[in-house]
């Protein structure tokens, strides 16, 4: 059948190599029109509905729902208007010939009450305290060999232990997450840890949230803004490694780890190069709503060179995160802690500090560049009024 009559697993992202076909929306023999949904593919924790590009008739479905296949694999056949369905060549399978019966090997023949066995077999039988009368010989004329004795004496295999628990088939989302985490550990990580003193930021946040009519700002919105500003100022950090090549991004996009009922997901905020704090808050709120309601788009779940994973609400001092491929970095955010530090005169002063851990891909980033990036983020968090300016002023 012509490739024009093949439905293929589409490539839905820059680094997509396979997808799970989780649902068929049509059956063999169905007439479809352009735009009708054909099947649903799950990749990167997002379900993508694949629509018909033209009118046609669905032929044979080759890939059942629930299977994972590589990009470009044929999942079904179809015929367009005016085309004749082509029967795949091939006849009925030849009938299987009946398996020849294999006669059981009789026990070793006894000649006048004498068992035929090799000398080594007899010696092994004596050492093992084994009666040769019950041993099946496989040598010529049923002669017992040493291997027959060893086989007869070998202990029966123990019955497998009963598993205490239940086996449950992993969902497509769980399988996708498992693949990505395995892939993530192939990335050569290195880590940098530091603290940011955010007392002034917390005070600014409180004052901004007291203003009526404005979106409510969270600590994470400030971190997102600082990371976005750092990416815009240091574009060499805004790139990823893909298939042996470096991809330099023009746009500033930042991923955010989100806990949902379906598991941990990492949607992406797009176009943050000149975004304000209020703009980040509004875009973030809309994105999280789509993700948690299961309505995230493919674009929502792709893009960006870095994500932020904030575990501060769980009383975690430091978080050492894993890079989310194909991104090249991730920033782990810990809890805000009250600590005493010496002031300029050496007297103890109460500070409010937040632990930060940057994980970076050593194929793209070296220690000096990553340190510069992390310190840029920290400087913005410690001088948060800079985040109120536009990017051209900052």
Short mmCIF file of C-alpha atoms in Angstrom, two decimals, residues 25-162:
data_model
loop_
_atom_site.label_atom_id
_atom_site.label_comp_id
_atom_site.label_asym_id
_atom_site.label_seq_id
_atom_site.Cartn_x
_atom_site.Cartn_y
_atom_site.Cartn_z
CA UNK A 25 -11.43 7.39 18.10
CA UNK A 26 -12.36 5.40 14.97
CA UNK A 27 -12.69 1.77 13.95
CA UNK A 28 -11.85 -0.12 10.77
CA UNK A 29 -14.42 0.71 8.10
CA UNK A 30 -15.32 4.15 9.47
CA UNK A 31 -15.72 7.08 7.10
CA UNK A 32 -13.91 10.19 8.36
CA UNK A 33 -13.77 13.82 7.28
CA UNK A 34 -10.82 16.18 7.47
CA UNK A 35 -10.45 17.35 11.05
CA UNK A 36 -12.15 14.34 12.62
CA UNK A 37 -10.18 12.87 15.57
CA UNK A 38 -8.50 9.58 14.66
CA UNK A 39 -6.46 8.57 17.69
CA UNK A 40 -4.91 9.97 20.87
CA UNK A 41 -1.17 9.92 21.57
CA UNK A 42 0.31 10.43 25.02
CA UNK A 43 3.81 11.85 25.23
CA UNK A 44 5.53 14.01 27.82
CA UNK A 45 2.50 13.63 30.11
CA UNK A 46 0.13 15.23 27.58
CA UNK A 47 -2.61 13.56 25.56
CA UNK A 48 -2.59 14.81 21.95
CA UNK A 49 -5.58 14.21 19.68
CA UNK A 50 -4.48 13.42 16.11
CA UNK A 51 -6.98 14.54 13.47
CA UNK A 52 -7.56 13.40 9.89
CA UNK A 53 -5.87 15.58 7.29
CA UNK A 54 -8.36 14.62 4.57
CA UNK A 55 -11.60 12.73 4.00
CA UNK A 56 -11.23 8.98 3.77
CA UNK A 57 -12.07 5.47 4.88
CA UNK A 58 -10.24 3.79 7.75
CA UNK A 59 -8.79 0.44 6.77
CA UNK A 60 -6.80 -1.95 8.92
CA UNK A 61 -5.76 -0.76 12.39
CA UNK A 62 -2.26 -2.09 13.04
CA UNK A 63 -1.45 -0.77 16.52
CA UNK A 64 -3.92 -1.42 19.34
CA UNK A 65 -4.57 1.12 22.06
CA UNK A 66 -2.05 0.97 24.88
CA UNK A 67 1.04 0.26 22.78
CA UNK A 68 4.11 2.49 22.48
CA UNK A 69 5.58 2.81 18.99
CA UNK A 70 8.40 4.90 17.48
CA UNK A 71 7.82 8.10 15.56
CA UNK A 72 7.03 7.33 11.92
CA UNK A 73 5.64 3.86 12.61
CA UNK A 74 2.52 2.91 10.64
CA UNK A 75 -0.43 2.65 13.03
CA UNK A 76 -3.23 2.09 10.49
CA UNK A 77 -4.15 2.20 6.80
CA UNK A 78 -6.71 4.42 5.09
CA UNK A 79 -8.00 5.21 1.60
CA UNK A 80 -8.87 8.63 0.28
CA UNK A 81 -11.72 9.72 -2.02
CA UNK A 82 -11.61 7.86 -5.33
CA UNK A 83 -8.98 5.41 -4.14
CA UNK A 84 -9.49 1.68 -4.16
CA UNK A 85 -8.66 -0.17 -0.98
CA UNK A 86 -5.76 -2.49 -1.66
CA UNK A 87 -5.73 -5.93 -0.17
CA UNK A 88 -2.39 -6.68 1.34
CA UNK A 89 -0.76 -9.60 -0.48
CA UNK A 90 -0.53 -12.88 1.28
CA UNK A 91 -2.56 -16.04 1.47
CA UNK A 92 -3.74 -18.14 4.24
CA UNK A 93 -1.08 -19.43 6.51
CA UNK A 94 -0.01 -23.00 5.75
CA UNK A 95 -1.56 -25.53 8.01
CA UNK A 96 0.77 -26.59 10.72
CA UNK A 97 1.98 -30.12 10.41
CA UNK A 98 1.24 -32.15 13.46
CA UNK A 99 4.17 -32.29 15.78
CA UNK A 100 5.89 -35.62 15.65
CA UNK A 101 5.34 -37.50 18.84
CA UNK A 102 8.54 -38.03 20.74
CA UNK A 103 8.55 -41.33 22.52
CA UNK A 104 9.55 -41.23 26.10
CA UNK A 105 13.00 -42.59 26.73
CA UNK A 106 12.59 -45.88 28.54
CA UNK A 107 14.49 -46.63 31.69
CA UNK A 108 17.84 -48.28 31.27
CA UNK A 109 17.36 -51.79 29.94
CA UNK A 110 18.27 -54.59 32.25
CA UNK A 111 19.99 -57.59 30.75
CA UNK A 112 19.33 -60.54 32.97
CA UNK A 113 18.81 -58.14 35.87
CA UNK A 114 21.96 -56.18 34.93
CA UNK A 115 21.74 -52.40 34.38
CA UNK A 116 23.77 -51.05 31.45
CA UNK A 117 25.79 -48.02 32.61
CA UNK A 118 29.20 -46.51 32.06
CA UNK A 119 31.82 -46.99 34.78
CA UNK A 120 31.80 -43.28 35.60
CA UNK A 121 28.02 -43.33 35.91
CA UNK A 122 28.22 -46.24 38.34
CA UNK A 123 30.86 -44.50 40.44
CA UNK A 124 28.82 -41.28 40.58
CA UNK A 125 25.73 -43.26 41.55
CA UNK A 126 27.59 -44.87 44.46
CA UNK A 127 28.93 -41.49 45.63
CA UNK A 128 25.45 -39.96 45.40
CA UNK A 129 23.74 -42.98 46.95
CA UNK A 130 21.50 -43.25 43.90
CA UNK A 131 19.75 -46.39 42.65
CA UNK A 132 20.48 -46.74 38.93
CA UNK A 133 17.31 -48.76 38.43
CA UNK A 134 15.31 -45.53 38.41
CA UNK A 135 17.64 -43.60 36.10
CA UNK A 136 16.74 -43.07 32.43
CA UNK A 137 19.72 -43.72 30.17
CA UNK A 138 20.23 -41.58 27.10
CA UNK A 139 23.26 -43.37 25.69
CA UNK A 140 23.28 -45.97 22.90
CA UNK A 141 20.88 -48.78 23.69
CA UNK A 142 19.66 -46.89 26.75
CA UNK A 143 23.07 -46.96 28.44
CA UNK A 144 23.24 -44.71 31.50
CA UNK A 145 25.85 -41.97 31.25
CA UNK A 146 27.34 -39.79 33.97
CA UNK A 147 25.20 -36.87 32.82
CA UNK A 148 22.08 -39.00 33.34
CA UNK A 149 23.10 -39.66 36.92
CA UNK A 150 23.76 -36.00 37.61
CA UNK A 151 20.41 -35.07 36.07
CA UNK A 152 18.56 -37.65 38.13
CA UNK A 153 20.19 -36.42 41.33
CA UNK A 154 19.64 -32.73 40.61
CA UNK A 155 17.13 -31.28 43.07
CA UNK A 156 13.75 -30.31 41.71
CA UNK A 157 13.44 -26.57 41.18
CA UNK A 158 11.85 -24.81 44.09
CA UNK A 159 8.42 -23.39 43.57
CA UNK A 160 8.60 -19.63 43.04
CA UNK A 161 7.83 -17.56 46.07
CA UNK A 162 4.37 -16.12 46.12
#
